[in-house]
Short mmCIF file of C-alpha atoms in Angstrom, two decimals:
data_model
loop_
_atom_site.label_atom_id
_atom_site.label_comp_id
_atom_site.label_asym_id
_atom_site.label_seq_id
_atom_site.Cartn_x
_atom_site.Cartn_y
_atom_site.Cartn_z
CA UNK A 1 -26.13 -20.43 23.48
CA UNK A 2 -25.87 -20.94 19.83
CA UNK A 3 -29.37 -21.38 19.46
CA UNK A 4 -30.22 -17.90 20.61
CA UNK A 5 -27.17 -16.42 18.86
CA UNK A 6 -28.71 -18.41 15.55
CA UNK A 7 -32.13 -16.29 16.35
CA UNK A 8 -30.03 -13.11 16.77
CA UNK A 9 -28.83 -13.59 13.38
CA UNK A 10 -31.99 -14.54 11.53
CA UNK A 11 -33.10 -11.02 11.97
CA UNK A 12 -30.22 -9.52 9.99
CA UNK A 13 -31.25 -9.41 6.61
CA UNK A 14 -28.13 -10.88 5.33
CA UNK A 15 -27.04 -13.38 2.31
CA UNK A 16 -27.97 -16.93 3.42
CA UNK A 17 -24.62 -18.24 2.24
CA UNK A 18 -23.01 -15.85 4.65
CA UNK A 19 -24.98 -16.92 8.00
CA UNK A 20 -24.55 -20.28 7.29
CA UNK A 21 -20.67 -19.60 7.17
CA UNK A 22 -21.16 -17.48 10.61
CA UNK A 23 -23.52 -20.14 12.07
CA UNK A 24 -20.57 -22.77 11.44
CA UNK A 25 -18.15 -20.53 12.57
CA UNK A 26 -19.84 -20.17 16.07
CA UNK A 27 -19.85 -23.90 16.61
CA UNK A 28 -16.58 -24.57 16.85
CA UNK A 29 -16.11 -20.95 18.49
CA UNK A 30 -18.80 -21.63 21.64
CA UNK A 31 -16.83 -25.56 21.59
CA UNK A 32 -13.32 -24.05 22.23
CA UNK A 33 -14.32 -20.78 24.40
CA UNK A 34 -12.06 -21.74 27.09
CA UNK A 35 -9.00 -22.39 24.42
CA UNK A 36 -8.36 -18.56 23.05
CA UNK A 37 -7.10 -16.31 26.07
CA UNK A 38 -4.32 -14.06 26.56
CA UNK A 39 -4.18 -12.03 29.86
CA UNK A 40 -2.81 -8.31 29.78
CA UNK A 41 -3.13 -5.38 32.34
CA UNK A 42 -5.00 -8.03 34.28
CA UNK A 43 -7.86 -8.21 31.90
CA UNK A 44 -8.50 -11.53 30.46
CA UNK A 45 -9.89 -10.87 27.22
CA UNK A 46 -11.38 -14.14 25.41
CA UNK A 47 -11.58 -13.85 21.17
CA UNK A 48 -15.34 -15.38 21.82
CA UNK A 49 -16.15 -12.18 24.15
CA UNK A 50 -15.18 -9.78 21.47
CA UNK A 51 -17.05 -11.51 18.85
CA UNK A 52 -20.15 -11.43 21.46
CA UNK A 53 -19.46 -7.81 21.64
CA UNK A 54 -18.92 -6.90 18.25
CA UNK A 55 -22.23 -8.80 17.18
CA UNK A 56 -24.05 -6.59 19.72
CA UNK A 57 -22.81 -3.59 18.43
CA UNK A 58 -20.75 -3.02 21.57
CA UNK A 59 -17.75 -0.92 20.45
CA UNK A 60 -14.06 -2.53 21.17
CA UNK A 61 -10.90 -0.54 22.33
CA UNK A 62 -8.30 0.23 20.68
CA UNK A 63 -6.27 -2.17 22.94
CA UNK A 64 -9.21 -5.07 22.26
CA UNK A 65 -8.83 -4.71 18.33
CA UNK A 66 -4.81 -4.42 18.49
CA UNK A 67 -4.75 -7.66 20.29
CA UNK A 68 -6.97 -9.36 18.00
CA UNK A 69 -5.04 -8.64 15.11
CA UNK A 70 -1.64 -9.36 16.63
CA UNK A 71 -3.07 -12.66 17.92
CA UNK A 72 -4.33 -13.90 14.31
CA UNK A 73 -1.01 -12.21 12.92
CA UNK A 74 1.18 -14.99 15.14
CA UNK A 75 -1.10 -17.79 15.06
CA UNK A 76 -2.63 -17.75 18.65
CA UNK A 77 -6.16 -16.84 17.02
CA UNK A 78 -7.42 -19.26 14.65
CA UNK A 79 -8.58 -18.88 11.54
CA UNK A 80 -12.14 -20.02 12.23
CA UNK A 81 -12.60 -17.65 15.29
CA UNK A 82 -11.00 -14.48 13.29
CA UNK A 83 -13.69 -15.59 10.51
CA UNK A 84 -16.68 -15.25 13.12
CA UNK A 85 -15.48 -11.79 14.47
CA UNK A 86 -14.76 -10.33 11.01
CA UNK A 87 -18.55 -11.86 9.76
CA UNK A 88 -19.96 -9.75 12.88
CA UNK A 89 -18.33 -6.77 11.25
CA UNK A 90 -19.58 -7.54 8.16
CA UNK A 91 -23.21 -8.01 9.46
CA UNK A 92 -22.95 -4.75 12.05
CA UNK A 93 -19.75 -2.80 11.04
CA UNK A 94 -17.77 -0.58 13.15
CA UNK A 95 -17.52 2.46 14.70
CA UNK A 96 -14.99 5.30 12.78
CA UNK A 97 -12.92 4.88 16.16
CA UNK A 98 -13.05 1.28 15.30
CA UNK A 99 -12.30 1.47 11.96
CA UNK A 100 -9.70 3.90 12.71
CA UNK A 101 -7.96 1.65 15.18
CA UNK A 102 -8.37 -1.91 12.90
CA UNK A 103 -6.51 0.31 10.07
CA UNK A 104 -3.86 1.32 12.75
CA UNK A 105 -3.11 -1.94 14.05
CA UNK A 106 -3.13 -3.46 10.40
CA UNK A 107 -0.54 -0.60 9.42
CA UNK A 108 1.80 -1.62 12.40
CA UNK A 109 1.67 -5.24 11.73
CA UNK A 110 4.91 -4.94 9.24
CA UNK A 111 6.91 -2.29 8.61
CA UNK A 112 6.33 1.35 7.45
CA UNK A 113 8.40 3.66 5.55
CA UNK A 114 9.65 6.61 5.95
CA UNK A 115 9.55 9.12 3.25
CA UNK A 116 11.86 11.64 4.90
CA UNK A 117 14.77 11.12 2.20
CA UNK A 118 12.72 12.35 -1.02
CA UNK A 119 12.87 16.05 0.63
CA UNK A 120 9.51 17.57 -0.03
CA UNK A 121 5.46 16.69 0.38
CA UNK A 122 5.14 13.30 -0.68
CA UNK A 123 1.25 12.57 -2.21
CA UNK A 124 0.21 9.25 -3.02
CA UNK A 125 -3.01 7.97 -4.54
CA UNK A 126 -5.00 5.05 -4.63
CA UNK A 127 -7.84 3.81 -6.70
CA UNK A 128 -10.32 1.41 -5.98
CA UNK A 129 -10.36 -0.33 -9.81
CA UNK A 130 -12.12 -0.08 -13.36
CA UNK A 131 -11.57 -1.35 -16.60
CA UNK A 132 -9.42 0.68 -18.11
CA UNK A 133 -8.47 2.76 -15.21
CA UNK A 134 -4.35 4.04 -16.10
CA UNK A 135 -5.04 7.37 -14.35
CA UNK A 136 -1.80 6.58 -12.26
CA UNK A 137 0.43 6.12 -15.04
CA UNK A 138 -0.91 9.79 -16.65
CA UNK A 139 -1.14 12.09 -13.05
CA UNK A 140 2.27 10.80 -11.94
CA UNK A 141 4.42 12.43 -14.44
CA UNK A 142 2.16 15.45 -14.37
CA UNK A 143 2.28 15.95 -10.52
CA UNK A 144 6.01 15.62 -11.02
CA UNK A 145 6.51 18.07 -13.91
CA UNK A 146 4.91 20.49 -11.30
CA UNK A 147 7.39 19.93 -8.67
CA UNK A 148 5.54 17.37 -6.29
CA UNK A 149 6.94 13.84 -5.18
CA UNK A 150 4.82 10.60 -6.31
CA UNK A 151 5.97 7.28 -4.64
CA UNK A 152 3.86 4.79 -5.61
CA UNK A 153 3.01 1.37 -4.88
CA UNK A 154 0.55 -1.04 -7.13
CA UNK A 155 -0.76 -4.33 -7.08
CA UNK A 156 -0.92 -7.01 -10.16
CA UNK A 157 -4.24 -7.53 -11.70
CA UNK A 158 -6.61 -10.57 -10.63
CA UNK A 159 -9.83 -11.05 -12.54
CA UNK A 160 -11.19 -8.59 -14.94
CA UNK A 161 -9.71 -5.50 -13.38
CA UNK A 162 -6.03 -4.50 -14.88
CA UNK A 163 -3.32 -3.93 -12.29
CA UNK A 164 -1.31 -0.77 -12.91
CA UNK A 165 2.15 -3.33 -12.38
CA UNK A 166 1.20 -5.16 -15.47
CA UNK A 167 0.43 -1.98 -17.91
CA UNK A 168 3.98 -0.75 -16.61
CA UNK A 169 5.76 -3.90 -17.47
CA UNK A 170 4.13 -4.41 -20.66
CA UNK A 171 7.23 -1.66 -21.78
CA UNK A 172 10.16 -3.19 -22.50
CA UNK A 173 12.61 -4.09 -19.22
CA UNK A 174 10.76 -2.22 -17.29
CA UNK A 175 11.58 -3.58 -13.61
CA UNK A 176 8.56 -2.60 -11.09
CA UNK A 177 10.88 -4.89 -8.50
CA UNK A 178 13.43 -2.41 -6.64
CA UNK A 179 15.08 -2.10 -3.53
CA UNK A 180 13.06 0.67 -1.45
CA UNK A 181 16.34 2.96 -1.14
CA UNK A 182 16.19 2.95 -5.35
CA UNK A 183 12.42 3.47 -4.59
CA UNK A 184 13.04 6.65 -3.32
CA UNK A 185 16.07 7.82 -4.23
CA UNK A 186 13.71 7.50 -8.06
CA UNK A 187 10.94 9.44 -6.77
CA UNK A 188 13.41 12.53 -5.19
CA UNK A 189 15.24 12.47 -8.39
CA UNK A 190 12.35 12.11 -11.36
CA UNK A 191 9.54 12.64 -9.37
CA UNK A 192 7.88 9.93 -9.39
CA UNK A 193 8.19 6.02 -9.07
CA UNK A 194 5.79 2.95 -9.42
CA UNK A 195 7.04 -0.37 -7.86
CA UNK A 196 5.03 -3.49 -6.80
CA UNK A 197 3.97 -4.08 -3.75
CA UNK A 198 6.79 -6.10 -1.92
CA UNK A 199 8.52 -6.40 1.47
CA UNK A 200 6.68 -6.88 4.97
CA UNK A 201 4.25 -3.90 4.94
CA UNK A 202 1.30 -5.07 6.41
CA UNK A 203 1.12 -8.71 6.93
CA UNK A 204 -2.21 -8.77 8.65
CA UNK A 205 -3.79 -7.39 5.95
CA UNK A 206 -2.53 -10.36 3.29
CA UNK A 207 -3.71 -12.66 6.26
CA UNK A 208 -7.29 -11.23 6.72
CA UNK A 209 -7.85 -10.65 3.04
CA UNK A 210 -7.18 -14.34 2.38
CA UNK A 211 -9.76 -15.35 5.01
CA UNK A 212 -11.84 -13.04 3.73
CA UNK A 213 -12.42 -14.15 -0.05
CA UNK A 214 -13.20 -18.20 1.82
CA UNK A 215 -16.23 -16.50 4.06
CA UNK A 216 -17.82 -13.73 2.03
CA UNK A 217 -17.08 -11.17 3.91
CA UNK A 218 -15.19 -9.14 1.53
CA UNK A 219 -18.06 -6.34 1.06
CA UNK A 220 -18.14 -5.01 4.29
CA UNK A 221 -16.93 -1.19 4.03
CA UNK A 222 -14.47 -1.43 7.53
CA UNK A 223 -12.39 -4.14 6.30
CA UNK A 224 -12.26 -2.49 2.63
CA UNK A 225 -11.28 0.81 4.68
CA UNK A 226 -8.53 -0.57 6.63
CA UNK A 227 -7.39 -2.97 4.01
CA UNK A 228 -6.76 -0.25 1.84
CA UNK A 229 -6.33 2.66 4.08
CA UNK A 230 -3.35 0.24 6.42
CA UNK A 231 -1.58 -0.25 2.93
CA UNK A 232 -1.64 3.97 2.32
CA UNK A 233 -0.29 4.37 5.75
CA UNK A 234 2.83 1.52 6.21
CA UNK A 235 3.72 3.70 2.69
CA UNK A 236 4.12 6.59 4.87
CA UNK A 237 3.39 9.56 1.72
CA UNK A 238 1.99 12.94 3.61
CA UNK A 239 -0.81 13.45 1.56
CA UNK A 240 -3.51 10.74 0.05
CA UNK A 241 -5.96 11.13 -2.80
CA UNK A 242 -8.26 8.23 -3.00
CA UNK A 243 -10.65 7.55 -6.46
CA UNK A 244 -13.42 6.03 -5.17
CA UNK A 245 -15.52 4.47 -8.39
CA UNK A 246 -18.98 3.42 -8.68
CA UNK A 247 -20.96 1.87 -11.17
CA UNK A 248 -20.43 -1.69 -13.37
CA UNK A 249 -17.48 -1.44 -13.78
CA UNK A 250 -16.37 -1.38 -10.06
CA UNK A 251 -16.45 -2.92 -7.10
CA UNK A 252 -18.67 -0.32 -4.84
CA UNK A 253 -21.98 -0.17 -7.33
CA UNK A 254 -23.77 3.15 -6.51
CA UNK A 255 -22.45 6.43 -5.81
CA UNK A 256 -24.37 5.94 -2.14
CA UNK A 257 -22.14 3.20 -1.44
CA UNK A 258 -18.74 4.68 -2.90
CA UNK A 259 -19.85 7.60 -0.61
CA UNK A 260 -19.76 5.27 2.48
CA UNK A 261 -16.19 3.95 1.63
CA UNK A 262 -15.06 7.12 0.68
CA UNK A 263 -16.08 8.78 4.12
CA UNK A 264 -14.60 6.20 6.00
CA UNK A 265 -11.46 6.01 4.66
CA UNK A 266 -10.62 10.18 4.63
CA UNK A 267 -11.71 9.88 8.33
CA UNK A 268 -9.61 7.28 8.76
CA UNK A 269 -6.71 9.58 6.88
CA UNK A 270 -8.07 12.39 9.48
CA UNK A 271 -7.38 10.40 12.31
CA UNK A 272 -4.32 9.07 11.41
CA UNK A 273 -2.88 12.85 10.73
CA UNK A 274 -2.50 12.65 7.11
CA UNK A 275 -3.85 15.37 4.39
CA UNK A 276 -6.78 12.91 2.64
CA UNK A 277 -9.11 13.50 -0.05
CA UNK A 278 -11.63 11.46 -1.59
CA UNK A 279 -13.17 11.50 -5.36
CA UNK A 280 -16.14 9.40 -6.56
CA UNK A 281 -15.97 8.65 -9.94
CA UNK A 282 -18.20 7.24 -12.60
CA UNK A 283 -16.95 3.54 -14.15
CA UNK A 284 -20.30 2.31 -15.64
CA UNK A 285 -18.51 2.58 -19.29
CA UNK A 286 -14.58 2.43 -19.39
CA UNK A 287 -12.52 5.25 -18.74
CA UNK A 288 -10.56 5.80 -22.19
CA UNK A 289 -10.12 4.30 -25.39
CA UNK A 290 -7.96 1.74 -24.83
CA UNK A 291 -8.42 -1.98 -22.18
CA UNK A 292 -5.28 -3.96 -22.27
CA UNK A 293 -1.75 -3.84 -20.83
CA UNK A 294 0.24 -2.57 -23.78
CA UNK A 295 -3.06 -0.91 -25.46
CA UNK A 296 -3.46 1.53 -21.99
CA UNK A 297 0.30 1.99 -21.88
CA UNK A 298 -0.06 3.33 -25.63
CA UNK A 299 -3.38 5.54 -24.96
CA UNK A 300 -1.12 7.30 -22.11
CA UNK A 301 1.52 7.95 -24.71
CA UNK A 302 -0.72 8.98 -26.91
CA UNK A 303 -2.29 11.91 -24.39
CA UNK A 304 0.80 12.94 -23.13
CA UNK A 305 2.35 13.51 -26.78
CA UNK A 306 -0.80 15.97 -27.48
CA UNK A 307 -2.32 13.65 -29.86
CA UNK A 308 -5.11 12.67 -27.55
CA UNK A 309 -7.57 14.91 -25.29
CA UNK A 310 -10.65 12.39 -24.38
CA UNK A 311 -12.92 12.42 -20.77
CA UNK A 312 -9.18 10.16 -19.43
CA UNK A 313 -6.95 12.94 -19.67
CA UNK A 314 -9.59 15.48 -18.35
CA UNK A 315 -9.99 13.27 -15.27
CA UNK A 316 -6.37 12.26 -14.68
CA UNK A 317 -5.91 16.58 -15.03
CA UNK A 318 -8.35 16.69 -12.48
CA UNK A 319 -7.10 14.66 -9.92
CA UNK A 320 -3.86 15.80 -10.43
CA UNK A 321 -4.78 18.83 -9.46
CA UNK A 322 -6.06 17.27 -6.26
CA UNK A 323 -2.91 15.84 -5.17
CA UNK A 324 -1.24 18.82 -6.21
CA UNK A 325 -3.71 21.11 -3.91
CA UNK A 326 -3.18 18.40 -1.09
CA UNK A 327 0.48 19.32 -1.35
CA UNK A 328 0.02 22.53 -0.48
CA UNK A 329 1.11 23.80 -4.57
CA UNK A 330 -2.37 26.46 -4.15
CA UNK A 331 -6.37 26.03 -4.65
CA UNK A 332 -7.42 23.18 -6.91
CA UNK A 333 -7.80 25.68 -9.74
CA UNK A 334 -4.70 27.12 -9.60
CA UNK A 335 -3.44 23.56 -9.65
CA UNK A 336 -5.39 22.19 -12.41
CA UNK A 337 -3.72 25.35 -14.44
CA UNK A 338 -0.46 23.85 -13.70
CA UNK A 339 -1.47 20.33 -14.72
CA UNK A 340 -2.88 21.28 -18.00
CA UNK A 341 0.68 23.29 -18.91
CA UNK A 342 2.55 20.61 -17.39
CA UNK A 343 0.46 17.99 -20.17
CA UNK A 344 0.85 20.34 -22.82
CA UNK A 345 4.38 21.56 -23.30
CA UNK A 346 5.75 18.19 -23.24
CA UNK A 347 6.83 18.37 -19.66
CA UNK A 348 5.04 14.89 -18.42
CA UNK A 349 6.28 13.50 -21.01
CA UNK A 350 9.35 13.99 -20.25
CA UNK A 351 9.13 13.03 -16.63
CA UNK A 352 7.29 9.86 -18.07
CA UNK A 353 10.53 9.08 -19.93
CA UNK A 354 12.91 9.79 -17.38
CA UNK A 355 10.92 7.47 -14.88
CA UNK A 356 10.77 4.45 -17.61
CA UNK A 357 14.52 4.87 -18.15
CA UNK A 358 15.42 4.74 -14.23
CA UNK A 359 13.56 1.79 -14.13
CA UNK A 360 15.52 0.03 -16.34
CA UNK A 361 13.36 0.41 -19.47
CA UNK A 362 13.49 1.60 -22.73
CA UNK A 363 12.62 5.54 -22.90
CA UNK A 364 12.30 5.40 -26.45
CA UNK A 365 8.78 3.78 -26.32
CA UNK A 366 7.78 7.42 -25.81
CA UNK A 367 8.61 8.32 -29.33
CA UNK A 368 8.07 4.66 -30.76
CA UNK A 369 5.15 3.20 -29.44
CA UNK A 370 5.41 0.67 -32.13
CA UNK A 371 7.37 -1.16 -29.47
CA UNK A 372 4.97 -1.99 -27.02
CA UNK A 373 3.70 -5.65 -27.40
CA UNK A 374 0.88 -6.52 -29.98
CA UNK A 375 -0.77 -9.19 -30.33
CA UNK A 376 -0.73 -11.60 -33.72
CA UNK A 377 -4.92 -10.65 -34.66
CA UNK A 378 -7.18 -8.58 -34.67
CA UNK A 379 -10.52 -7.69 -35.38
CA UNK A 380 -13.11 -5.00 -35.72
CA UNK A 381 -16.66 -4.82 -34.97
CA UNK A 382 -19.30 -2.46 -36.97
CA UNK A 383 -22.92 -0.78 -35.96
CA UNK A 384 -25.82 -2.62 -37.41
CA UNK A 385 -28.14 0.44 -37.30
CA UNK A 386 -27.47 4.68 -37.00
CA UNK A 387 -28.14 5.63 -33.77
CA UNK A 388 -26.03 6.39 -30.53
CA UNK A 389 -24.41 5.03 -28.29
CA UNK A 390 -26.38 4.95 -24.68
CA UNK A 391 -24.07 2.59 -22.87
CA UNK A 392 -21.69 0.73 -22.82
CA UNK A 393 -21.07 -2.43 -20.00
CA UNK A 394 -17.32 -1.70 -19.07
CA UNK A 395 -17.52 -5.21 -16.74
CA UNK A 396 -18.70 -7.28 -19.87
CA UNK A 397 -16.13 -5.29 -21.38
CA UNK A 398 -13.37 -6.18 -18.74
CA UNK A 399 -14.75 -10.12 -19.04
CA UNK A 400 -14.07 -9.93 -22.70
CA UNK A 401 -10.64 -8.83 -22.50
CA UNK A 402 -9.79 -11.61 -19.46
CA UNK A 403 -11.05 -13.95 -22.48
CA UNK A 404 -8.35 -12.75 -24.56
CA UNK A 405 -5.82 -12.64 -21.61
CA UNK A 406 -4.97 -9.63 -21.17
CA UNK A 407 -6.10 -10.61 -17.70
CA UNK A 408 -6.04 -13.32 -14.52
CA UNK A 409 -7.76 -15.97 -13.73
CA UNK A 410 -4.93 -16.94 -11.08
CA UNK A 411 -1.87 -15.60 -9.71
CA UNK A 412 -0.17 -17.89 -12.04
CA UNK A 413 -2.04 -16.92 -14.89
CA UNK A 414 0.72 -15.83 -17.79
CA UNK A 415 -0.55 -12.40 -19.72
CA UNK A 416 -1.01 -11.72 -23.27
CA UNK A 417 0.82 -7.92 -23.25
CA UNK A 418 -0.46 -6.89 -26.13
CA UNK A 419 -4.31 -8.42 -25.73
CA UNK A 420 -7.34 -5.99 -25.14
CA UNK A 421 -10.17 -3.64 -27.08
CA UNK A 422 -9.84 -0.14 -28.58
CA UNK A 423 -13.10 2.03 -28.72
CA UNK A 424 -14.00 3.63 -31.48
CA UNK A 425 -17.10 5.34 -30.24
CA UNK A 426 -18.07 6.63 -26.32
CA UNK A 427 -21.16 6.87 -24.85
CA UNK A 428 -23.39 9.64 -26.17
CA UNK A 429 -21.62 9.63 -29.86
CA UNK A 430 -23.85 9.36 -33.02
CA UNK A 431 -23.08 5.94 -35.17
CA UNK A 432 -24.38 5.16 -38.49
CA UNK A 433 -24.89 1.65 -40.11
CA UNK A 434 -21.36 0.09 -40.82
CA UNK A 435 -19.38 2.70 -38.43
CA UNK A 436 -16.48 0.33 -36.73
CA UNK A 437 -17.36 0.93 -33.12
CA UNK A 438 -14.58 -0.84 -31.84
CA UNK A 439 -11.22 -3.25 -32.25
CA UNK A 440 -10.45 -6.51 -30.41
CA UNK A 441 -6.93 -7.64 -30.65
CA UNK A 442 -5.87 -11.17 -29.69
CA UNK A 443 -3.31 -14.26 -30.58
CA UNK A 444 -6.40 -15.60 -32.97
CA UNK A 445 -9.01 -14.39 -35.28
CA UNK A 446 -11.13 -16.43 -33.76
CA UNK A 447 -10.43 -15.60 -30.13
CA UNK A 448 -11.23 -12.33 -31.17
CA UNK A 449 -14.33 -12.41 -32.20
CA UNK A 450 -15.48 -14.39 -29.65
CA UNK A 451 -14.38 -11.40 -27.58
CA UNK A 452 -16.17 -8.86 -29.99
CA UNK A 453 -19.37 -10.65 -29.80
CA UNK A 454 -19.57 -10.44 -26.23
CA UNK A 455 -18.74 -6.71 -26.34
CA UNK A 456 -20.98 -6.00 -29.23
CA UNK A 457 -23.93 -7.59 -27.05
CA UNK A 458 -23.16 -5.22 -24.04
CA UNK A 459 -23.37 -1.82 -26.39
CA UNK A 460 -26.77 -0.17 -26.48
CA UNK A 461 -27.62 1.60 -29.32
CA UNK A 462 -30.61 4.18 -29.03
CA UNK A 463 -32.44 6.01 -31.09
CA UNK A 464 -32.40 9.49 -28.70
CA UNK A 465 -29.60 10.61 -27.29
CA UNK A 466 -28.70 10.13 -23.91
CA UNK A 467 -27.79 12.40 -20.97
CA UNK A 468 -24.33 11.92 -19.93
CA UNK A 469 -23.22 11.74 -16.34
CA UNK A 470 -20.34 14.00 -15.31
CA UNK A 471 -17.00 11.77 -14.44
CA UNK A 472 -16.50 13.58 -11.13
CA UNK A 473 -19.25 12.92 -9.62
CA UNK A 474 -18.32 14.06 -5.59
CA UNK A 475 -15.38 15.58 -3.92
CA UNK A 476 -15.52 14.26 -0.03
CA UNK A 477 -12.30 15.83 2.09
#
C-alpha cells in the first residue's frame, strides 16, 4: 500500500523535505487504519479514507471535513494522521466548496460574536503582513470619522513582520486586553476599537496552525484561506476588506499568487453571506517612512495631523474607501471623497484620540509625540554616489529591524518600543553623494550600524530612473 502511495507522490513535483514528512506520516497512518473511526448516520468514516480521498482529488462533504476537524479539535484524531490529510491538501488543494466548508467548521470550533449591539454595518479588515504595514491604525479612525463601525482584532508580531498589537501598545497604557462587552460598547461609541486576539474563537485554527509550521505545510492557499477567513468570521463584522500583498516583503510573492488567495478567500466571504472585497497590494519596498513600533505609531500621527501625505496615507485613503463602499456609505469614489475630508479637517484625528483614551491611554500623544518610546542611539546612513533609488528590499529591511528588536524571535521575545529605521528616500527619488538616505535607531551605536549596513546593502542605486509600480495593483470582489 505505501509503496504505491510513495509512487503516487513522486510524481508531484513537490519540496523533498515535504514528501518525506508525508511519506512518514503514512506509515504510522496505513499501521493504525483500524484505530481512527467514528460511526455517524451509519457511515463509518475512517481519517485514513479521507486522506486516500483527498490525495486523489476526490472532493469531501461538508459533513466529512466537519468531522475531521471536530475529531482533531477533541483529541480523537491524532496529530500525525491530521498532518497526512492536511499535506494532501497542500500537495492537491481543495475545492471552493471545500475550502468553504474547512473555513466553516474552523469558525464554529469556538465561539463567534455577535456584533448586533454596535447598531450599524460593522466592516472589518484584514491584512496579510509587510514591513511597515500600519494601514489599520490610519483607515480606522477615518472609516469612523465617516460614520462606519471598525471592530478590530490583531495579532502580536512573530519574526520580521510587526503586529499591529505591538505598534498600539508602544503608546503609553494603552490596554489592547478588554472584555468583549468594552470591545464593543468602544467601537459603537468612538467608532472604532483594536484589541488582541483573545477568548475561544477558533480553537481549531491555533491547533492546525501549530501542526502546520512542524510539517511544512503552511503555503498551501486552503489552509491560509480558512485560517484567516475562520478568524474574520467567529468576529462576526458584516462587511470584510482583505489586503492581500505580494512581493519581498510578504508572504504570497507574486501578484499571481496573491490573486489565488485573494479569490479564495472573497469566495469564501461569498459563501458564507458576508459583503467581501479583496485588494492586492505591492510590498516589495516598505509601505511608509517609518519600521518600528513607536516609529509607525509616530508616522500615523504624523499623517493624520496634515504634516505628512506619502504613497501610506494614499493607500490607507484608498482602502478606506473600500470598507466604506462595502458599508453601503456610496460608490468607492464618493467614499474616497469622504476619507480624504475626514483626514484633512482633523476629524481622524480626533477619533484616533478618543479611541487611545478609551483604551486607557494617554490621548495627548496626539499632540506630543515626543512621548512615544525612543530608543538610547541612533544612526544615519548616507549615498555613496548620485543616482536613484531603484529598490529597496523591505524583508532585509524587516530582518534589520528584528536585529535591533523591534521584533520576535519567540513569543517570549521582550520588544525594544522605540527600535526601527526611518527612510529618508523612496524608491524612484534622485540622491546625490552624501544625501542621508535613511536613520537606524537602537539601544547602541553599534547595534545600529550593524543594522544600517545590512539595509544599506539591500538599496539599489541606479543610474536611470526606474518605473514605479502602482500600490493598488488589483481590486478582486
Amino acid at each position: 500500500m505505501i509503496g504505491r502511495i510513495w509512487k503516487d507522490i513522486q510524481k508531484i513535483n513537490f519540496f523533498g523535505k515535504s514528501l518525506a514528512i508525508l511519506y512518514r506520516i503514512l506509515y504510522h497512518v496505513e499501521k493504525s487504519i483500524s484505530v481512527i473511526s467514528k460511526k455517524k448516520g451509519g457511515f463509518t468514516m475512517q481519517m485514513y479514507d479521507l486522506v486516500q480521498k483527498t490525495r486523489r482529488q476526490e472532493a469531501l462533504t461538508d459533513e466529512q471535513i466537519q468531522w475531521i476537524v471536530n475529531g482533531f479539535c477533541h483529541g480523537e484524531i491524532p496529530d500525525y494522521m491530521m498532518s497526512a490529510w492536511m499535506m494532501a491538501v497542500c500537495c492537491q488543494g481543495l475545492t471552493d466548496a471545500e475550502t468553504a466548508a474547512l473555513t466553516l467548521a474552523m469558525r464554529d470550533s469556538g465561539e463567534c460574536l455577535s456584533m448586533e449591539s454596535v447598531g450599524g454595518v460593522t466592516v472589518d479588515k484584514h491584512s496579510t503582513g509587510g514591513i511597515g504595514d500600519k494601514t489599520t491604525l490610519l483607515l480606522a479612525p477615518i472609516v469612523a470619522a465617516c460614520g462606519g463601525f471598525v471592530p478590530k482584532m490583531s495579532g502580536r508580531g512573530l519574526g520580521f513582520t510587526g503586529g499591529t498589537i505591538d505598534k498600539l501598545e508602544s503608546i503609553p497604557n494603552f490596554s489592547t486586553n478588554l472584555p468583549m462587552e468594552r470591545f464593543l460598547e468602544i467601537t459603537k461609541e468612538i467608532g472604532c476599537c483594536v484589541i488582541a486576539q483573545s477568548g475561544n474563537l477558533v480553537p481549531a485554527d491555533k491547533k492546525m496552525y501549530a501542526l502546520r509550521n512542524l510539517t511544512a505545510t503552511v503555503d498551501s492557499i486552503p489552509l491560509i484561506c480558512s485560517s484567516i477567513m475562520s478568524k474574520k468570521l467567529a468576529l462576526g463584522a458584516d462587511c470584510i476588506l482583505l489586503d492581500v500583498k505580494f512581493g519581498h516583503g510578504a508572504f504570497m510573492k507574486t501578484p499571481e499568487d496573491a490573486q489565488r488567495l485573494a479569490e479564495a478567500m472573497v469566495e469564501v466571504g461569498k459563501r458564507a453571506g458576508k459583503q467581501c472585497r479583496a485588494v492586492l497590494t505591492d510590498m516589495n519596498a516598505p509601505l511608509g517612512a517609518n519600521v518600528g513600533n513607536a516609529l509607525e505609531v509616530l508616522e500615523v500621527i504624523r499623517i493624520l495631523r496634515g504634516e505628512v501625505r506619502n504613497e501610506l496615507s494614499e493607500l490607507s485613503l484608498a482602502l478606506a474607501a473600500h470598507m466604506l463602499s462595502l458599508s453601503g456609505k456610496g460608490s468607492v469614489e464618493e467614499c474616497m471623497d469622504m476619507a480624504k475630508q475626514a483626514l484633512d479637517s482633523g476629524n481622524a484625528l480626533r477619533k484616533f484620540a478618543g479611541m487611545i483614551a478609551a483604551q486607557g491611554g494617554d490621548p495627548t500623544v496626539t499632540e506630543h509625540p515626543e512621548l512615544l518610546p525612543q530608543s538610547a542611539a541612533k544612526y544615519t546612513a548616507v549615498s555613496s554616489k548620485d543616482g536613484f533609488i531603484a529598490s529597496i528590499q523591505s524583508e532585509e529591511v524587516g530582518l534589520a529591524c528584528l536585529e535591533l528588536g523591534a521584533g520576535r524571535t519567540a513569543n517570549s521575545s521582550e520588544i525594544d518600543y522605540g527600535a526601527g529605521v526611518e527612510l529618508h528616500v523612496f524608491v524612484g527619488d534622485a540622491v546625490k553623494s552624501g544625501q542621508p538616505l535613511f536613520t537606524v535607531y537602537g539601544r547602541t551605536e553599534a547595534l545600529c550600524k550593524k543594522a544600517a549596513e545590512r539595509i544599506f546593502a539591500c538599496m539599489e542605486i541606479t543610474t536611470e530612473k526606474p518605473v514605479k509600480s502602482p500600490m493598488l495593483y488589483q481590486v478582486i470582489s
